[in-house]
PDB file of C-alpha atoms in Angstrom:
ATOM      1  CA  MET M   1       1.953   8.067  -1.959  1.00 56.00           C
ATOM      2  CA  THR M   2       4.261   8.555   0.769  1.00 56.00           C
ATOM      3  CA  MET M   3       2.950   9.690   4.330  1.00 55.00           C
ATOM      4  CA  VAL M   4       5.052  13.342   4.326  1.00 51.00           C
ATOM      5  CA  LEU M   5       3.323  14.417   1.309  1.00 47.00           C
ATOM      6  CA  VAL M   6      -0.333  13.770   2.847  1.00 49.00           C
ATOM      7  CA  LEU M   7       0.379  14.784   6.536  1.00 47.00           C
ATOM      8  CA  ALA M   8       2.618  17.670   5.787  1.00 46.00           C
ATOM      9  CA  LEU M   9      -0.641  19.129   4.702  1.00 42.00           C
ATOM     10  CA  ALA M  10      -3.229  17.855   6.578  1.00 40.00           C
ATOM     11  CA  GLY M  11      -4.943  20.638   8.229  1.00 38.00           C
ATOM     12  CA  ALA M  12      -5.925  18.800  11.521  1.00 37.00           C
ATOM     13  CA  VAL M  13      -4.612  16.939  14.230  1.00 39.00           C
ATOM     14  CA  GLY M  14      -5.808  13.971  15.496  1.00 44.00           C
ATOM     15  CA  GLY M  15      -4.672  10.830  17.243  1.00 48.00           C
ATOM     16  CA  VAL M  16      -5.438   7.134  18.481  1.00 48.00           C
ATOM     17  CA  THR M  17      -6.567   7.540  22.738  1.00 41.00           C
ATOM     18  CA  GLY M  18      -4.703   4.092  23.849  1.00 41.00           C
ATOM     19  CA  PRO M  19      -5.942   1.301  21.417  1.00 43.00           C
ATOM     20  CA  ALA M  20      -5.613  -1.901  22.901  1.00 46.00           C
ATOM     21  CA  LEU M  21      -3.518  -4.118  21.201  1.00 52.00           C
ATOM     22  CA  ALA M  22      -3.964  -7.676  23.498  1.00 43.00           C
ATOM     23  CA  ASP M  23      -7.243  -8.718  22.122  1.00 54.00           C
ATOM     24  CA  GLU M  24      -9.078  -8.711  18.593  1.00 53.00           C
ATOM     25  CA  GLY M  25     -11.550  -6.140  19.930  1.00 53.00           C
ATOM     26  CA  PRO M  26     -15.306  -6.122  18.476  1.00 51.00           C
ATOM     27  CA  PRO M  27     -16.180  -8.578  15.061  1.00 49.00           C
ATOM     28  CA  PRO M  28     -16.038  -6.256  11.882  1.00 53.00           C
ATOM     29  CA  ALA M  29     -19.464  -5.541  10.209  1.00 55.00           C
ATOM     30  CA  ASP M  30     -20.882  -7.882   7.335  1.00 75.00           C
ATOM     31  CA  ARG M  31     -19.254  -5.950   4.337  1.00 88.00           C
ATOM     32  CA  GLN M  32     -15.603  -5.355   4.382  1.00 96.00           C
ATOM     33  CA  LEU M  33     -14.926  -1.571   3.723  1.00 98.00           C
ATOM     34  CA  LEU M  34     -11.115  -1.456   3.152  1.00 98.00           C
ATOM     35  CA  PHE M  35      -8.953  -3.630   1.197  1.00 98.00           C
ATOM     36  CA  TYR M  36      -5.088  -3.585   0.705  1.00 98.00           C
ATOM     37  CA  ASN M  37      -4.624  -1.080  -1.999  1.00 98.00           C
ATOM     38  CA  HIS M  38      -0.462  -0.919  -1.506  1.00 98.00           C
ATOM     39  CA  ALA M  39       2.344  -0.733   0.384  1.00 98.00           C
ATOM     40  CA  TYR M  40       5.704   1.328  -0.060  1.00 97.00           C
ATOM     41  CA  GLY M  41       9.415   0.546   1.655  1.00 97.00           C
ATOM     42  CA  VAL M  42      11.971   2.828   1.914  1.00 97.00           C
ATOM     43  CA  LEU M  43      14.863   0.357   1.103  1.00 96.00           C
ATOM     44  CA  ASP M  44      18.860   0.648   1.345  1.00 95.00           C
ATOM     45  CA  ARG M  45      20.237   2.306  -1.733  1.00 94.00           C
ATOM     46  CA  GLU M  46      21.633  -0.544  -3.360  1.00 96.00           C
ATOM     47  CA  THR M  47      18.566  -3.022  -3.042  1.00 97.00           C
ATOM     48  CA  ALA M  48      16.941   0.333  -4.433  1.00 96.00           C
ATOM     49  CA  ASP M  49      18.787   1.125  -7.384  1.00 96.00           C
ATOM     50  CA  ALA M  50      18.992  -3.296  -8.042  1.00 97.00           C
ATOM     51  CA  VAL M  51      15.295  -3.078  -8.187  1.00 97.00           C
ATOM     52  CA  GLU M  52      15.544   0.022 -10.591  1.00 96.00           C
ATOM     53  CA  HIS M  53      17.497  -1.655 -12.729  1.00 97.00           C
ATOM     54  CA  SER M  54      16.166  -5.408 -12.736  1.00 97.00           C
ATOM     55  CA  GLY M  55      15.649  -7.018 -15.702  1.00 97.00           C
ATOM     56  CA  TYR M  56      14.126  -9.785 -14.306  1.00 98.00           C
ATOM     57  CA  LEU M  57      11.118  -7.399 -12.628  1.00 98.00           C
ATOM     58  CA  ARG M  58      10.319  -5.890 -15.832  1.00 97.00           C
ATOM     59  CA  ASP M  59       9.444  -9.590 -17.081  1.00 97.00           C
ATOM     60  CA  PHE M  60       7.927 -10.639 -13.626  1.00 98.00           C
ATOM     61  CA  ALA M  61       5.443  -7.796 -13.366  1.00 98.00           C
ATOM     62  CA  ASN M  62       3.914  -4.416 -15.085  1.00 98.00           C
ATOM     63  CA  PHE M  63       6.932  -2.744 -13.395  1.00 97.00           C
ATOM     64  CA  GLN M  64       7.343   0.823 -13.801  1.00 94.00           C
ATOM     65  CA  VAL M  65       9.793   3.703 -12.339  1.00 93.00           C
ATOM     66  CA  ARG M  66       7.542   6.836 -12.502  1.00 84.00           C
ATOM     67  CA  THR M  67       7.230  10.588 -11.048  1.00 78.00           C
ATOM     68  CA  THR M  68       4.112  11.451  -9.506  1.00 74.00           C
ATOM     69  CA  THR M  69       3.109  15.435  -8.807  1.00 69.00           C
ATOM     70  CA  GLY M  70       0.435  15.288  -6.192  1.00 66.00           C
ATOM     71  CA  ALA M  71      -0.806  18.203  -3.621  1.00 68.00           C
ATOM     72  CA  ASP M  72       0.846  21.680  -3.770  1.00 69.00           C
ATOM     73  CA  GLY M  73       3.246  20.418  -6.834  1.00 67.00           C
ATOM     74  CA  ARG M  74       5.137  17.665  -4.075  1.00 74.00           C
ATOM     75  CA  THR M  75       6.789  15.103  -6.381  1.00 74.00           C
ATOM     76  CA  TRP M  76       7.947  11.590  -5.649  1.00 76.00           C
ATOM     77  CA  THR M  77       9.282   9.077  -7.890  1.00 84.00           C
ATOM     78  CA  GLY M  78       8.545   5.208  -6.899  1.00 90.00           C
ATOM     79  CA  ARG M  79       9.515   1.549  -8.471  1.00 95.00           C
ATOM     80  CA  TYR M  80       6.258   0.009  -8.470  1.00 97.00           C
ATOM     81  CA  LEU M  81       4.977  -3.629  -9.800  1.00 98.00           C
ATOM     82  CA  MET M  82       1.369  -3.125 -10.281  1.00 98.00           C
ATOM     83  CA  GLY M  83      -1.230  -6.065 -10.218  1.00 98.00           C
ATOM     84  CA  ARG M  84      -5.021  -6.892 -11.241  1.00 98.00           C
ATOM     85  CA  GLU M  85      -5.922  -4.972  -8.117  1.00 98.00           C
ATOM     86  CA  THR M  86      -3.074  -3.935  -5.798  1.00 98.00           C
ATOM     87  CA  TYR M  87       0.617  -3.002  -5.954  1.00 98.00           C
ATOM     88  CA  LEU M  88       3.962  -2.323  -4.404  1.00 98.00           C
ATOM     89  CA  GLU M  89       5.735   1.102  -4.568  1.00 97.00           C
ATOM     90  CA  LEU M  90       9.740   1.174  -3.307  1.00 97.00           C
ATOM     91  CA  PHE M  91      12.072   3.835  -2.640  1.00 96.00           C
ATOM     92  CA  GLY M  92      15.555   4.024  -1.955  1.00 94.00           C
ATOM     93  CA  GLU M  93      17.388   5.783   0.989  1.00 93.00           C
ATOM     94  CA  GLY M  94      17.006   9.727   0.536  1.00 88.00           C
ATOM     95  CA  ASP M  95      14.422   9.494  -2.120  1.00 89.00           C
ATOM     96  CA  LEU M  96      11.913  11.270  -0.156  1.00 85.00           C
ATOM     97  CA  PRO M  97      12.466  14.209   2.480  1.00 82.00           C
ATOM     98  CA  GLY M  98      13.284  13.623   6.189  1.00 86.00           C
ATOM     99  CA  GLN M  99      12.090  10.846   7.828  1.00 88.00           C
ATOM    100  CA  ASP M 100      10.517   9.434   4.944  1.00 89.00           C
ATOM    101  CA  GLY M 101      13.513   9.113   3.560  1.00 89.00           C
ATOM    102  CA  THR M 102      15.705   7.103   5.992  1.00 93.00           C
ATOM    103  CA  SER M 103      15.761   3.329   6.134  1.00 93.00           C
ATOM    104  CA  GLY M 104      13.114   1.320   7.162  1.00 96.00           C
ATOM    105  CA  ALA M 105      10.266   3.834   6.873  1.00 97.00           C
ATOM    106  CA  ALA M 106       6.839   2.616   5.208  1.00 97.00           C
ATOM    107  CA  GLY M 107       3.266   3.055   4.694  1.00 97.00           C
ATOM    108  CA  LEU M 108       0.481   1.115   3.764  1.00 98.00           C
ATOM    109  CA  GLY M 109      -2.853   2.183   1.797  1.00 98.00           C
ATOM    110  CA  LEU M 110      -6.100   0.533   2.342  1.00 98.00           C
ATOM    111  CA  SER M 111      -9.166   1.843   0.002  1.00 98.00           C
ATOM    112  CA  THR M 112     -12.678   1.434  -0.694  1.00 98.00           C
ATOM    113  CA  GLU M 113     -14.343  -0.263  -3.483  1.00 98.00           C
ATOM    114  CA  ARG M 114     -17.450   1.681  -2.735  1.00 98.00           C
ATOM    115  CA  ALA M 115     -18.291   5.348  -3.011  1.00 98.00           C
ATOM    116  CA  GLY M 116     -19.509   6.633   0.652  1.00 98.00           C
ATOM    117  CA  ASP M 117     -17.294   3.653   2.159  1.00 98.00           C
ATOM    118  CA  LEU M 118     -15.174   5.796   3.260  1.00 98.00           C
ATOM    119  CA  ALA M 119     -17.503   8.441   5.330  1.00 98.00           C
ATOM    120  CA  THR M 120     -18.420   4.540   7.542  1.00 98.00           C
ATOM    121  CA  VAL M 121     -14.915   4.012   8.208  1.00 98.00           C
ATOM    122  CA  THR M 122     -14.399   7.634   9.331  1.00 98.00           C
ATOM    123  CA  GLY M 123     -17.454   7.581  11.512  1.00 97.00           C
ATOM    124  CA  ARG M 124     -16.214   3.829  13.011  1.00 97.00           C
ATOM    125  CA  LEU M 125     -12.962   5.665  13.918  1.00 98.00           C
ATOM    126  CA  ARG M 126     -15.076   8.485  16.008  1.00 97.00           C
ATOM    127  CA  ASP M 127     -16.714   5.408  17.550  1.00 96.00           C
ATOM    128  CA  GLN M 128     -13.146   4.098  18.547  1.00 96.00           C
ATOM    129  CA  GLY M 129     -11.936   7.569  20.354  1.00 96.00           C
ATOM    130  CA  VAL M 130     -10.304   8.305  17.185  1.00 97.00           C
ATOM    131  CA  GLU M 131     -10.472  11.852  15.813  1.00 96.00           C
ATOM    132  CA  PRO M 132      -9.575  10.940  12.071  1.00 97.00           C
ATOM    133  CA  VAL M 133      -7.456  13.335  10.038  1.00 98.00           C
ATOM    134  CA  GLU M 134      -9.038  14.060   6.995  1.00 97.00           C
ATOM    135  CA  PHE M 135      -7.071  15.036   3.575  1.00 95.00           C
ATOM    136  CA  ARG M 136      -7.843  14.984  -0.104  1.00 96.00           C
ATOM    137  CA  GLN M 137      -5.162  14.325  -2.631  1.00 93.00           C
ATOM    138  CA  THR M 138      -5.109  15.606  -6.280  1.00 93.00           C
ATOM    139  CA  ARG M 139      -2.785  14.946  -9.163  1.00 91.00           C
ATOM    140  CA  ASP M 140      -1.099  16.803 -11.573  1.00 89.00           C
ATOM    141  CA  PHE M 141      -0.789  15.222 -14.985  1.00 87.00           C
ATOM    142  CA  GLY M 142       1.752  17.640 -16.215  1.00 82.00           C
ATOM    143  CA  ASP M 143      -0.312  20.781 -17.319  1.00 84.00           C
ATOM    144  CA  GLY M 144      -0.554  22.666 -14.071  1.00 84.00           C
ATOM    145  CA  VAL M 145      -4.206  22.163 -13.642  1.00 86.00           C
ATOM    146  CA  PRO M 146      -4.444  19.563 -10.116  1.00 90.00           C
ATOM    147  CA  VAL M 147      -7.728  16.889 -10.479  1.00 94.00           C
ATOM    148  CA  PRO M 148      -8.730  15.392  -7.499  1.00 96.00           C
ATOM    149  CA  TRP M 149      -7.581  12.129  -7.081  1.00 95.00           C
ATOM    150  CA  PHE M 150      -8.722  10.386  -3.669  1.00 97.00           C
ATOM    151  CA  ASP M 151      -9.926  11.525   0.120  1.00 98.00           C
ATOM    152  CA  ALA M 152      -7.472  10.073   2.557  1.00 98.00           C
ATOM    153  CA  VAL M 153      -7.798   9.190   6.426  1.00 98.00           C
ATOM    154  CA  PHE M 154      -5.293   8.887   9.099  1.00 98.00           C
ATOM    155  CA  THR M 155      -5.820   8.113  12.826  1.00 98.00           C
ATOM    156  CA  THR M 156      -2.926  10.888  13.481  1.00 96.00           C
ATOM    157  CA  THR M 157       0.127  13.203  11.970  1.00 93.00           C
ATOM    158  CA  THR M 158       2.434  12.039  14.031  1.00 95.00           C
ATOM    159  CA  TYR M 159       4.490   8.820  12.992  1.00 96.00           C
ATOM    160  CA  ASP M 160       7.758   7.298  14.284  1.00 97.00           C
ATOM    161  CA  ALA M 161       8.631   5.510  10.539  1.00 97.00           C
ATOM    162  CA  PHE M 162       5.094   4.038   9.750  1.00 97.00           C
ATOM    163  CA  GLY M 163       1.556   5.187   8.779  1.00 96.00           C
ATOM    164  CA  ALA M 164      -1.338   3.575   7.469  1.00 98.00           C
ATOM    165  CA  TRP M 165      -4.379   5.618   5.659  1.00 98.00           C
ATOM    166  CA  GLY M 166      -7.813   4.561   4.204  1.00 98.00           C
ATOM    167  CA  MET M 167      -8.544   6.116   1.160  1.00 98.00           C
ATOM    168  CA  GLU M 168     -11.651   6.797  -1.966  1.00 98.00           C
ATOM    169  CA  TYR M 169     -10.723   7.567  -5.361  1.00 98.00           C
ATOM    170  CA  LEU M 170     -12.673  10.081  -6.615  1.00 98.00           C
ATOM    171  CA  PRO M 171     -15.341  10.243 -10.002  1.00 97.00           C
ATOM    172  CA  GLU M 172     -13.487  13.171 -11.361  1.00 96.00           C
ATOM    173  CA  TYR M 173     -10.320  10.979 -11.275  1.00 97.00           C
ATOM    174  CA  PHE M 174     -12.073   8.753 -12.973  1.00 97.00           C
ATOM    175  CA  ALA M 175     -13.462  10.941 -15.857  1.00 96.00           C
ATOM    176  CA  ASP M 176     -10.046  12.237 -16.534  1.00 95.00           C
ATOM    177  CA  PRO M 177      -8.950   9.849 -19.760  1.00 94.00           C
ATOM    178  CA  ARG M 178      -5.149  10.753 -18.214  1.00 92.00           C
ATOM    179  CA  GLY M 179      -6.219   8.474 -15.480  1.00 92.00           C
ATOM    180  CA  ASN M 180      -6.380   5.555 -18.257  1.00 93.00           C
ATOM    181  CA  THR M 181      -8.757   3.946 -15.947  1.00 97.00           C
ATOM    182  CA  GLU M 182     -11.878   1.373 -16.594  1.00 96.00           C
ATOM    183  CA  PRO M 183     -15.550   2.314 -17.005  1.00 97.00           C
ATOM    184  CA  ALA M 184     -17.690   1.468 -13.274  1.00 97.00           C
ATOM    185  CA  SER M 185     -18.825  -2.172 -13.340  1.00 97.00           C
ATOM    186  CA  TYR M 186     -21.847  -1.288 -11.104  1.00 96.00           C
ATOM    187  CA  PRO M 187     -23.033   2.104  -9.571  1.00 97.00           C
ATOM    188  CA  GLY M 188     -20.722   3.998  -7.279  1.00 97.00           C
ATOM    189  CA  ASP M 189     -17.571   1.673  -8.422  1.00 98.00           C
ATOM    190  CA  VAL M 190     -14.413   3.074  -7.225  1.00 98.00           C
ATOM    191  CA  GLY M 191     -12.555   0.054  -6.888  1.00 98.00           C
ATOM    192  CA  ARG M 192      -8.806  -0.905  -7.086  1.00 98.00           C
ATOM    193  CA  GLU M 193      -9.343  -3.206 -10.673  1.00 98.00           C
ATOM    194  CA  ARG M 194     -10.646  -0.568 -12.680  1.00 98.00           C
ATOM    195  CA  TYR M 195      -8.233   2.181 -11.536  1.00 97.00           C
ATOM    196  CA  LEU M 196      -5.124  -0.480 -12.393  1.00 97.00           C
ATOM    197  CA  SER M 197      -4.595  -1.226 -16.185  1.00 95.00           C
ATOM    198  CA  ASP M 198      -5.097  -4.647 -17.449  1.00 97.00           C
ATOM    199  CA  ASP M 199      -1.126  -4.942 -18.250  1.00 97.00           C
ATOM    200  CA  TYR M 200      -0.451  -7.123 -15.430  1.00 98.00           C
ATOM    201  CA  GLN M 201      -2.046 -10.176 -17.764  1.00 97.00           C
ATOM    202  CA  ASP M 202       0.914  -9.892 -19.904  1.00 97.00           C
ATOM    203  CA  ARG M 203       3.517 -10.692 -16.966  1.00 98.00           C
ATOM    204  CA  LEU M 204       3.801 -13.523 -14.164  1.00 98.00           C
ATOM    205  CA  MET M 205       2.777 -11.389 -11.090  1.00 98.00           C
ATOM    206  CA  ARG M 206      -1.075 -10.819 -10.399  1.00 98.00           C
ATOM    207  CA  ASP M 207      -1.507  -9.536  -7.307  1.00 98.00           C
ATOM    208  CA  VAL M 208      -0.015  -8.934  -3.560  1.00 98.00           C
ATOM    209  CA  THR M 209      -1.569 -11.246  -1.213  1.00 98.00           C
ATOM    210  CA  TYR M 210       0.303 -10.943   1.784  1.00 98.00           C
ATOM    211  CA  VAL M 211       2.512  -8.212   3.290  1.00 98.00           C
ATOM    212  CA  ARG M 212       5.092  -8.385   6.820  1.00 98.00           C
ATOM    213  CA  LEU M 213       5.993  -5.266   8.097  1.00 98.00           C
ATOM    214  CA  GLY M 214       8.278  -4.038  11.136  1.00 98.00           C
ATOM    215  CA  VAL M 215       6.836  -1.079  12.512  1.00 98.00           C
ATOM    216  CA  THR M 216       7.252   0.576  16.076  1.00 98.00           C
ATOM    217  CA  GLU M 217       5.055  -0.145  19.137  1.00 98.00           C
ATOM    218  CA  THR M 218       3.504   3.644  18.621  1.00 98.00           C
ATOM    219  CA  ASP M 219       3.181   3.055  14.679  1.00 98.00           C
ATOM    220  CA  LEU M 220       1.336  -0.512  15.397  1.00 98.00           C
ATOM    221  CA  GLY M 221      -1.470   1.434  17.731  1.00 98.00           C
ATOM    222  CA  ASN M 222      -2.120   4.154  15.492  1.00 98.00           C
ATOM    223  CA  THR M 223      -2.446   1.303  13.122  1.00 98.00           C
ATOM    224  CA  VAL M 224      -5.116  -0.820  14.471  1.00 98.00           C
ATOM    225  CA  PRO M 225      -7.979   1.368  15.363  1.00 98.00           C
ATOM    226  CA  LEU M 226      -7.946   1.981  11.306  1.00 98.00           C
ATOM    227  CA  LEU M 227      -7.859  -1.890  10.373  1.00 98.00           C
ATOM    228  CA  ARG M 228     -10.834  -2.589  12.635  1.00 97.00           C
ATOM    229  CA  ALA M 229     -12.707   0.022  11.112  1.00 97.00           C
ATOM    230  CA  GLY M 230     -12.210  -1.076   7.786  1.00 98.00           C
ATOM    231  CA  GLY M 231     -13.564  -4.281   8.764  1.00 97.00           C
ATOM    232  CA  PHE M 232     -10.442  -6.557   9.197  1.00 97.00           C
ATOM    233  CA  VAL M 233     -10.301  -9.223  11.893  1.00 97.00           C
ATOM    234  CA  VAL M 234      -7.205  -8.400  14.140  1.00 97.00           C
ATOM    235  CA  ARG M 235      -5.514 -11.003  15.968  1.00 97.00           C
ATOM    236  CA  PRO M 236      -2.777 -10.704  18.238  1.00 97.00           C
ATOM    237  CA  VAL M 237       0.261 -12.954  17.332  1.00 97.00           C
ATOM    238  CA  PRO M 238       3.709 -13.004  19.147  1.00 96.00           C
ATOM    239  CA  GLY M 239       5.433 -10.217  18.671  1.00 96.00           C
ATOM    240  CA  GLY M 240       2.710  -8.319  16.704  1.00 98.00           C
ATOM    241  CA  VAL M 241      -0.627  -8.667  15.270  1.00 98.00           C
ATOM    242  CA  LEU M 242      -2.152 -10.304  12.162  1.00 98.00           C
ATOM    243  CA  ALA M 243      -5.127  -8.354  10.292  1.00 98.00           C
ATOM    244  CA  VAL M 244      -7.044 -10.822   7.926  1.00 97.00           C
ATOM    245  CA  ARG M 245     -10.074 -10.360   5.529  1.00 94.00           C
ATOM    246  CA  GLY M 246     -10.076  -8.839   2.339  1.00 91.00           C
ATOM    247  CA  GLY M 247      -7.848 -10.846   0.264  1.00 94.00           C
ATOM    248  CA  THR M 248      -4.543  -9.769   1.365  1.00 98.00           C
ATOM    249  CA  THR M 249      -2.831 -10.516   4.672  1.00 98.00           C
ATOM    250  CA  LEU M 250      -1.404  -8.206   6.612  1.00 98.00           C
ATOM    251  CA  ARG M 251       1.213  -8.980   9.729  1.00 98.00           C
ATOM    252  CA  LEU M 252       2.790  -5.987  11.675  1.00 98.00           C
ATOM    253  CA  ASP M 253       5.725  -6.902  14.327  1.00 98.00           C
ATOM    254  CA  SER M 254       6.283  -4.781  16.989  1.00 98.00           C
ATOM    255  CA  VAL M 255      10.176  -3.976  16.423  1.00 98.00           C
ATOM    256  CA  PRO M 256      12.762  -1.197  17.979  1.00 97.00           C
ATOM    257  CA  ARG M 257      12.685   1.803  15.314  1.00 96.00           C
ATOM    258  CA  ASP M 258      16.202   0.509  13.881  1.00 95.00           C
ATOM    259  CA  ARG M 259      14.541  -2.900  12.772  1.00 96.00           C
ATOM    260  CA  ALA M 260      11.508  -1.151  11.238  1.00 97.00           C
ATOM    261  CA  GLY M 261      10.571  -1.616   7.633  1.00 97.00           C
ATOM    262  CA  LEU M 262       8.861  -3.561   4.748  1.00 98.00           C
ATOM    263  CA  ARG M 263      10.137  -7.319   5.550  1.00 98.00           C
ATOM    264  CA  GLN M 264       8.350  -9.790   3.429  1.00 98.00           C
ATOM    265  CA  VAL M 265       5.686  -9.698   0.520  1.00 98.00           C
ATOM    266  CA  GLY M 266       3.787 -12.446  -0.539  1.00 98.00           C
ATOM    267  CA  MET M 267       2.424 -12.791  -4.472  1.00 98.00           C
ATOM    268  CA  SER M 268       0.029 -14.799  -6.587  1.00 98.00           C
ATOM    269  CA  LEU M 269       0.949 -15.042  -9.868  1.00 98.00           C
ATOM    270  CA  ASN M 270      -1.243 -15.361 -13.116  1.00 98.00           C
ATOM    271  CA  ARG M 271      -0.470 -18.683 -13.810  1.00 98.00           C
ATOM    272  CA  SER M 272       1.494 -22.020 -12.302  1.00 98.00           C
ATOM    273  CA  VAL M 273       5.435 -22.398 -12.842  1.00 97.00           C
ATOM    274  CA  ASP M 274       6.778 -25.970 -12.401  1.00 97.00           C
ATOM    275  CA  HIS M 275      10.218 -24.915 -11.195  1.00 96.00           C
ATOM    276  CA  ARG M 276      11.783 -22.630  -8.313  1.00 98.00           C
ATOM    277  CA  HIS M 277      13.164 -19.412  -9.430  1.00 98.00           C
ATOM    278  CA  GLU M 278      15.406 -17.499  -7.033  1.00 98.00           C
ATOM    279  CA  GLU M 279      16.296 -13.930  -7.845  1.00 98.00           C
ATOM    280  CA  ARG M 280      18.501 -11.943  -5.469  1.00 98.00           C
ATOM    281  CA  ILE M 281      17.777  -8.021  -6.062  1.00 98.00           C
ATOM    282  CA  GLY M 282      20.427  -6.242  -4.403  1.00 97.00           C
ATOM    283  CA  ARG M 283      20.205  -7.339  -0.341  1.00 96.00           C
ATOM    284  CA  SER M 284      16.709  -8.982  -1.429  1.00 98.00           C
ATOM    285  CA  THR M 285      15.556 -12.250  -2.385  1.00 98.00           C
ATOM    286  CA  LEU M 286      12.664 -12.858  -4.598  1.00 98.00           C
ATOM    287  CA  VAL M 287      11.575 -16.612  -4.710  1.00 98.00           C
ATOM    288  CA  VAL M 288       9.239 -17.572  -7.825  1.00 98.00           C
ATOM    289  CA  GLY M 289       7.261 -20.623  -8.025  1.00 98.00           C
ATOM    290  CA  PRO M 290       6.977 -23.600  -7.931  1.00 98.00           C
ATOM    291  CA  GLY M 291       3.537 -23.126  -7.885  1.00 98.00           C
ATOM    292  CA  SER M 292       1.347 -20.057  -8.673  1.00 98.00           C
ATOM    293  CA  ARG M 293       3.162 -17.593  -5.608  1.00 98.00           C
ATOM    294  CA  ALA M 294       6.040 -15.885  -4.960  1.00 98.00           C
ATOM    295  CA  VAL M 295       7.590 -14.266  -1.931  1.00 98.00           C
ATOM    296  CA  TRP M 296      10.004 -11.564  -1.805  1.00 98.00           C
ATOM    297  CA  THR M 297      12.090 -11.070   1.221  1.00 98.00           C
ATOM    298  CA  PHE M 298      13.739  -7.654   2.186  1.00 97.00           C
ATOM    299  CA  GLY M 299      16.871  -8.007   4.255  1.00 83.00           C
ATOM    300  CA  GLY M 300      17.187 -11.237   5.602  1.00 55.00           C
ATOM    301  CA  THR M 301      14.577 -13.865   6.530  1.00 46.00           C
ATOM    302  CA  PRO M 302      11.995 -13.025   9.589  1.00 45.00           C
TER     303      PRO M 302
END
């Protein structure tokens, strides 16, 4: 899911009122509300095409190239690496309209595991002085009848190159057999593992455990309140912030717009490998093993 497809449809305008980035802020509530769902990045055309046609990625992960139709019939085609609970979505320059299709554009989706938690996140944003932007996304499976997919909340409708949103999958989507989702594991289960298929088990990649992105100072300021509202601990690090808690570590580096973009992704594996494999994919490098982890670096080593 991309920013332009949602923010272009948002009916309200909200924004962040001077978030502080120099400290960790108040401690989160006991229970985590938002968890890493997926990130997307717009890559140079050479790398995006190499990803799309990589035979190695098809063996490494549950890999898909898929076109999705969302609200108002808007479509996007992404390259997906799907794990047990998390995934990665990749585009090439020009695949998306406007500023979202430029190299270095990126986004971050954070989702709830229990129905009703997004409302709590929305309330926490207001407590931080943010007027949330709320939106309902739909999905069309090809018959022209949109199915409610998820509710989303943003901190603003304006951004330079990166945006993050909180989201909560809807019961109507889980009830539609075309979604190929799993039965609920507990009352109110709207979780990521239920949403994604078990096809990851037949591949090496298990989940995304680390994401590093370069974002502008403005985009960073708009993102920190959402991270805090979701229960992440946000710590200042040289040049940016580190968000921990919830299973996936997020690092956001404050950079000029021309240096923005997806930088590095760490992944856990379903099994340990006893050797190191390096795969060049366009202008990126995926290193798998030794052990039970892989690291994918884009555009050079951060």
